[in-house]
């Protein structure tokens, strides 16, 4: 037991906080590390993994909000994993075990939601979802969280309101990243369009929600779907002056040559709205005469 306590004192600060390494000399760090390695050899991998997991395990087991997922950050341990095969094996095993625990906890939370709505049919759940989406005022974050709970319970994840908006569309436009992430996991159609033919990605681009844009693209969202007026997500980003959004879209092969129904291109829209930094960025992509259409003014 004394050895175990000593192991906590020497090893865990190195793994979880890095404070010892930040404060000590190189020689002292080396001595601490060698001593830690000698202690490691006295314990089984299973015991060490259990010790390392404890701080993270408590966070996961106390996770009761499906919209605030606990993060597993083994960054300090990852650095040590490069020093020896033993540490690498511990890192891989710990990471895998914690991910399994997190998945199991998520499933438990989903089961609790399904139990709460077990007496409702799919049609009844969709009716409840419809009431949330059909409000005349702005839909709140809490309303959208309730919508997600209904979807987990069995409502249609791609259910649309009278204007063709899904829960994903609303969440993407308002910037609720956690809700978007859950909806993607639940199978939401990332390329679905509303009656104006705008996608969730279009709304995220228009409102400058970079992280949501990245989530949608990773999930397979098409960056070049135009709306009913021929505006692409890139054009909307140019109109709003969102350079960081423009850079992401260009990196993901957004076309700069698309012409909307007003005869405008992304560059001409950026010019019209005084976004000279975006104009220069897009003009730098013009590589040959075939690309000159994008310079329309």
Short mmCIF file of C-alpha atoms in Angstrom, two decimals:
data_model
loop_
_atom_site.label_atom_id
_atom_site.label_comp_id
_atom_site.label_asym_id
_atom_site.label_seq_id
_atom_site.Cartn_x
_atom_site.Cartn_y
_atom_site.Cartn_z
CA UNK A 1 0.00 0.00 0.00
CA UNK A 2 2.87 2.41 0.74
CA UNK A 3 4.31 1.68 -2.69
CA UNK A 4 0.94 2.43 -4.23
CA UNK A 5 0.70 5.79 -2.45
CA UNK A 6 4.21 6.60 -3.53
CA UNK A 7 3.29 5.77 -7.09
CA UNK A 8 0.44 8.26 -6.92
CA UNK A 9 2.79 10.97 -5.68
CA UNK A 10 5.50 10.40 -8.29
CA UNK A 11 3.63 9.26 -11.39
CA UNK A 12 0.25 11.00 -11.43
CA UNK A 13 1.55 14.59 -11.28
CA UNK A 14 3.74 13.79 -14.27
CA UNK A 15 0.90 12.22 -16.20
CA UNK A 16 -1.96 14.53 -15.33
CA UNK A 17 -0.48 17.96 -14.64
CA UNK A 18 3.12 18.14 -15.73
CA UNK A 19 3.84 20.41 -12.75
CA UNK A 20 6.91 18.48 -11.61
CA UNK A 21 8.52 18.69 -15.03
CA UNK A 22 7.74 22.38 -15.27
CA UNK A 23 9.49 23.21 -12.01
CA UNK A 24 12.47 20.91 -11.74
CA UNK A 25 15.87 20.84 -13.33
CA UNK A 26 16.65 18.42 -16.15
CA UNK A 27 18.67 16.23 -13.79
CA UNK A 28 15.87 16.07 -11.22
CA UNK A 29 13.32 15.25 -13.92
CA UNK A 30 15.54 12.40 -15.09
CA UNK A 31 15.88 11.06 -11.54
CA UNK A 32 12.12 11.29 -10.97
CA UNK A 33 11.43 9.58 -14.24
CA UNK A 34 13.88 6.75 -13.57
CA UNK A 35 12.40 6.28 -10.11
CA UNK A 36 8.92 6.26 -11.60
CA UNK A 37 10.00 3.65 -14.14
CA UNK A 38 11.40 1.47 -11.36
CA UNK A 39 8.11 1.71 -9.48
CA UNK A 40 6.18 0.91 -12.63
CA UNK A 41 8.00 -2.37 -13.00
CA UNK A 42 6.61 -3.50 -9.63
CA UNK A 43 2.96 -3.22 -10.63
CA UNK A 44 0.81 -4.89 -13.28
CA UNK A 45 -0.42 -2.91 -16.27
CA UNK A 46 -3.99 -3.46 -15.12
CA UNK A 47 -3.30 -1.78 -11.78
CA UNK A 48 -1.48 1.16 -13.36
CA UNK A 49 -4.25 1.69 -15.90
CA UNK A 50 -6.79 1.67 -13.08
CA UNK A 51 -4.77 4.31 -11.20
CA UNK A 52 -4.40 6.54 -14.24
CA UNK A 53 -8.08 6.25 -15.13
CA UNK A 54 -9.44 7.38 -11.78
CA UNK A 55 -9.58 11.12 -12.42
CA UNK A 56 -11.23 10.65 -15.80
CA UNK A 57 -13.50 7.78 -14.72
CA UNK A 58 -15.17 9.95 -12.07
CA UNK A 59 -15.91 12.66 -14.65
CA UNK A 60 -17.48 10.14 -17.00
CA UNK A 61 -19.56 8.36 -14.37
CA UNK A 62 -20.87 11.73 -13.13
CA UNK A 63 -21.79 12.76 -16.68
CA UNK A 64 -25.54 13.41 -16.55
CA UNK A 65 -25.92 16.00 -19.30
CA UNK A 66 -25.92 14.51 -22.78
CA UNK A 67 -25.13 17.95 -24.23
CA UNK A 68 -21.91 18.44 -22.22
CA UNK A 69 -19.74 15.47 -23.03
CA UNK A 70 -16.74 14.97 -20.71
CA UNK A 71 -13.44 15.35 -22.51
CA UNK A 72 -10.74 12.72 -22.26
CA UNK A 73 -7.40 14.53 -22.39
CA UNK A 74 -4.42 12.25 -22.03
CA UNK A 75 -2.03 14.77 -23.52
CA UNK A 76 0.58 14.56 -20.75
CA UNK A 77 0.50 10.80 -20.81
CA UNK A 78 0.80 10.86 -24.60
CA UNK A 79 4.15 12.63 -24.24
CA UNK A 80 5.40 9.91 -21.91
CA UNK A 81 4.07 7.23 -24.27
CA UNK A 82 6.84 8.09 -26.70
CA UNK A 83 9.53 7.26 -24.14
CA UNK A 84 8.99 3.52 -23.86
CA UNK A 85 6.94 0.61 -25.15
CA UNK A 86 5.52 0.04 -21.67
CA UNK A 87 4.19 3.60 -21.44
CA UNK A 88 2.81 3.40 -24.97
CA UNK A 89 0.91 0.21 -24.15
CA UNK A 90 -0.50 1.89 -21.04
CA UNK A 91 -1.55 4.94 -23.04
CA UNK A 92 -3.35 2.92 -25.72
CA UNK A 93 -5.11 0.68 -23.21
CA UNK A 94 -6.17 3.59 -20.98
CA UNK A 95 -7.50 5.61 -23.91
CA UNK A 96 -9.46 2.65 -25.27
CA UNK A 97 -10.91 1.76 -21.88
CA UNK A 98 -12.04 5.32 -21.18
CA UNK A 99 -13.62 5.64 -24.62
CA UNK A 100 -15.55 2.43 -24.05
CA UNK A 101 -16.71 3.76 -20.69
CA UNK A 102 -17.79 7.03 -22.30
CA UNK A 103 -19.77 5.20 -25.00
CA UNK A 104 -21.45 3.05 -22.37
CA UNK A 105 -22.39 6.13 -20.35
CA UNK A 106 -23.82 7.82 -23.46
CA UNK A 107 -25.91 4.75 -24.18
CA UNK A 108 -27.17 4.83 -20.60
CA UNK A 109 -28.23 8.46 -20.93
CA UNK A 110 -30.01 7.68 -24.21
CA UNK A 111 -31.80 4.75 -22.57
CA UNK A 112 -33.02 7.05 -19.80
CA UNK A 113 -34.49 9.44 -22.38
CA UNK A 114 -36.21 6.59 -24.24
CA UNK A 115 -37.65 5.33 -20.96
CA UNK A 116 -39.04 8.80 -20.25
CA UNK A 117 -40.98 8.80 -23.55
CA UNK A 118 -41.73 5.08 -23.82
CA UNK A 119 -45.51 5.62 -23.86
CA UNK A 120 -45.40 7.96 -26.89
CA UNK A 121 -45.71 6.76 -30.48
CA UNK A 122 -43.49 8.09 -33.27
CA UNK A 123 -46.37 10.24 -34.54
CA UNK A 124 -46.89 11.72 -31.08
CA UNK A 125 -43.19 12.46 -30.74
CA UNK A 126 -43.20 14.13 -34.17
CA UNK A 127 -46.19 16.24 -33.12
CA UNK A 128 -44.28 17.43 -30.06
CA UNK A 129 -41.29 18.19 -32.28
CA UNK A 130 -43.52 20.12 -34.68
CA UNK A 131 -44.75 22.38 -31.87
CA UNK A 132 -41.15 23.28 -31.04
CA UNK A 133 -40.21 24.07 -34.64
CA UNK A 134 -43.37 25.96 -35.55
CA UNK A 135 -42.96 28.81 -33.04
CA UNK A 136 -43.09 32.33 -34.46
CA UNK A 137 -40.26 33.68 -32.29
CA UNK A 138 -36.63 32.58 -32.10
CA UNK A 139 -36.19 28.96 -31.04
CA UNK A 140 -34.17 28.84 -27.83
CA UNK A 141 -31.28 26.52 -27.08
CA UNK A 142 -33.42 24.76 -24.48
CA UNK A 143 -36.15 24.20 -27.07
CA UNK A 144 -33.63 22.60 -29.42
CA UNK A 145 -32.27 20.42 -26.62
CA UNK A 146 -35.81 19.21 -25.97
CA UNK A 147 -36.12 18.53 -29.70
CA UNK A 148 -32.99 16.37 -29.57
CA UNK A 149 -34.41 14.41 -26.64
CA UNK A 150 -37.56 13.75 -28.68
CA UNK A 151 -35.41 12.55 -31.59
CA UNK A 152 -33.45 10.22 -29.32
CA UNK A 153 -36.80 8.89 -28.07
CA UNK A 154 -37.91 8.13 -31.63
CA UNK A 155 -38.99 11.30 -33.45
CA UNK A 156 -37.80 11.82 -37.04
CA UNK A 157 -34.33 13.40 -36.96
CA UNK A 158 -35.06 15.01 -40.37
CA UNK A 159 -38.54 16.28 -39.47
CA UNK A 160 -39.15 19.71 -41.07
CA UNK A 161 -41.29 22.67 -40.14
CA UNK A 162 -43.54 24.48 -42.63
CA UNK A 163 -40.52 26.29 -44.08
CA UNK A 164 -38.44 23.15 -44.45
CA UNK A 165 -36.16 23.76 -41.46
CA UNK A 166 -34.90 20.77 -39.49
CA UNK A 167 -33.53 20.81 -35.96
CA UNK A 168 -30.06 20.59 -37.53
CA UNK A 169 -30.73 23.66 -39.69
CA UNK A 170 -31.82 25.73 -36.71
CA UNK A 171 -28.97 24.55 -34.50
CA UNK A 172 -26.41 25.26 -37.24
CA UNK A 173 -27.74 28.76 -37.82
CA UNK A 174 -27.81 29.66 -34.13
CA UNK A 175 -24.37 28.21 -33.40
CA UNK A 176 -25.21 25.39 -30.99
CA UNK A 177 -22.24 23.13 -31.65
CA UNK A 178 -23.04 20.42 -29.09
CA UNK A 179 -26.55 20.03 -30.48
CA UNK A 180 -25.24 19.84 -34.05
CA UNK A 181 -22.73 17.15 -33.04
CA UNK A 182 -25.44 15.00 -31.45
CA UNK A 183 -27.77 15.41 -34.42
CA UNK A 184 -25.02 14.28 -36.78
CA UNK A 185 -24.49 11.19 -34.62
CA UNK A 186 -28.24 10.55 -34.76
CA UNK A 187 -28.15 10.51 -38.56
CA UNK A 188 -29.35 13.99 -39.51
CA UNK A 189 -29.15 14.74 -43.25
CA UNK A 190 -26.38 17.35 -43.52
CA UNK A 191 -27.33 18.18 -47.12
CA UNK A 192 -31.05 18.67 -46.55
CA UNK A 193 -32.46 21.99 -47.79
CA UNK A 194 -35.31 24.19 -46.64
CA UNK A 195 -37.84 25.82 -48.99
CA UNK A 196 -35.22 28.43 -49.92
CA UNK A 197 -32.88 25.53 -50.78
CA UNK A 198 -30.44 26.54 -48.06
CA UNK A 199 -28.55 23.83 -46.19
CA UNK A 200 -27.35 23.70 -42.61
CA UNK A 201 -23.87 24.48 -43.94
CA UNK A 202 -25.21 27.59 -45.69
CA UNK A 203 -26.70 28.84 -42.43
CA UNK A 204 -23.53 28.10 -40.48
CA UNK A 205 -21.47 29.95 -43.11
CA UNK A 206 -23.82 32.94 -43.16
CA UNK A 207 -23.55 33.35 -39.41
CA UNK A 208 -19.82 32.72 -39.04
CA UNK A 209 -20.01 29.49 -37.06
CA UNK A 210 -16.61 28.03 -37.91
CA UNK A 211 -16.65 24.96 -35.66
CA UNK A 212 -20.11 23.95 -36.83
CA UNK A 213 -19.01 24.39 -40.44
CA UNK A 214 -16.12 22.00 -39.80
CA UNK A 215 -18.43 19.46 -38.14
CA UNK A 216 -20.82 19.53 -41.09
CA UNK A 217 -18.05 19.19 -43.68
CA UNK A 218 -16.52 16.29 -41.77
CA UNK A 219 -19.96 14.65 -41.81
CA UNK A 220 -20.14 14.94 -45.60
CA UNK A 221 -21.83 18.28 -46.23
CA UNK A 222 -21.54 19.51 -49.84
CA UNK A 223 -19.92 22.97 -49.86
CA UNK A 224 -21.22 23.88 -53.32
CA UNK A 225 -25.01 23.45 -53.00
CA UNK A 226 -26.61 26.75 -54.17
CA UNK A 227 -29.79 28.21 -52.70
CA UNK A 228 -32.83 29.22 -54.77
CA UNK A 229 -31.08 32.41 -55.88
CA UNK A 230 -27.85 30.65 -56.84
CA UNK A 231 -25.90 31.74 -53.76
CA UNK A 232 -23.42 29.20 -52.42
CA UNK A 233 -22.12 29.01 -48.86
CA UNK A 234 -18.94 30.74 -50.10
CA UNK A 235 -20.98 33.65 -51.45
CA UNK A 236 -22.85 34.05 -48.18
CA UNK A 237 -19.55 34.05 -46.27
CA UNK A 238 -18.16 36.70 -48.64
CA UNK A 239 -21.29 38.79 -48.15
CA UNK A 240 -20.85 38.70 -44.37
CA UNK A 241 -17.09 39.24 -44.48
CA UNK A 242 -16.28 35.96 -42.72
CA UNK A 243 -12.71 35.40 -43.93
CA UNK A 244 -12.09 32.37 -41.68
CA UNK A 245 -15.20 30.70 -43.13
CA UNK A 246 -14.07 31.56 -46.67
CA UNK A 247 -10.67 29.98 -46.02
CA UNK A 248 -12.23 26.74 -44.78
CA UNK A 249 -14.62 26.53 -47.73
CA UNK A 250 -11.83 27.14 -50.23
CA UNK A 251 -9.71 24.48 -48.56
CA UNK A 252 -12.65 22.09 -48.96
CA UNK A 253 -12.93 22.81 -52.72
CA UNK A 254 -15.68 25.41 -52.75
CA UNK A 255 -15.96 26.76 -56.29
CA UNK A 256 -15.11 30.43 -56.84
CA UNK A 257 -16.51 30.34 -60.39
CA UNK A 258 -20.20 29.90 -59.55
CA UNK A 259 -22.42 32.72 -60.86
CA UNK A 260 -25.68 33.42 -59.03
CA UNK A 261 -28.96 34.55 -60.60
CA UNK A 262 -27.87 38.19 -60.35
CA UNK A 263 -24.72 37.48 -62.34
CA UNK A 264 -22.48 37.77 -59.29
CA UNK A 265 -19.51 35.67 -58.22
CA UNK A 266 -17.93 35.25 -54.80
CA UNK A 267 -15.28 37.85 -55.68
CA UNK A 268 -17.77 40.43 -56.94
CA UNK A 269 -19.90 39.95 -53.82
CA UNK A 270 -16.84 40.44 -51.60
CA UNK A 271 -15.99 43.61 -53.56
CA UNK A 272 -19.53 44.97 -53.24
CA UNK A 273 -19.43 44.56 -49.48
CA UNK A 274 -15.97 46.07 -49.06
CA UNK A 275 -14.20 42.88 -48.01
CA UNK A 276 -10.88 43.58 -49.72
CA UNK A 277 -8.96 40.94 -47.75
CA UNK A 278 -11.33 38.28 -49.06
CA UNK A 279 -11.10 39.70 -52.59
CA UNK A 280 -7.30 39.37 -52.51
CA UNK A 281 -7.56 35.85 -51.10
CA UNK A 282 -9.89 34.73 -53.89
CA UNK A 283 -8.03 36.54 -56.66
CA UNK A 284 -4.87 34.68 -55.66
CA UNK A 285 -6.66 31.47 -56.63
CA UNK A 286 -7.18 32.60 -60.22
CA UNK A 287 -4.55 30.56 -62.06
CA UNK A 288 -5.47 30.67 -65.75
CA UNK A 289 -7.76 32.29 -68.30
CA UNK A 290 -10.45 29.69 -67.65
CA UNK A 291 -10.87 31.10 -64.18
CA UNK A 292 -11.50 34.70 -65.24
CA UNK A 293 -15.27 34.36 -64.90
CA UNK A 294 -14.83 34.65 -61.15
CA UNK A 295 -13.59 38.24 -61.62
CA UNK A 296 -16.99 39.48 -62.78
CA UNK A 297 -17.87 42.78 -61.17
#
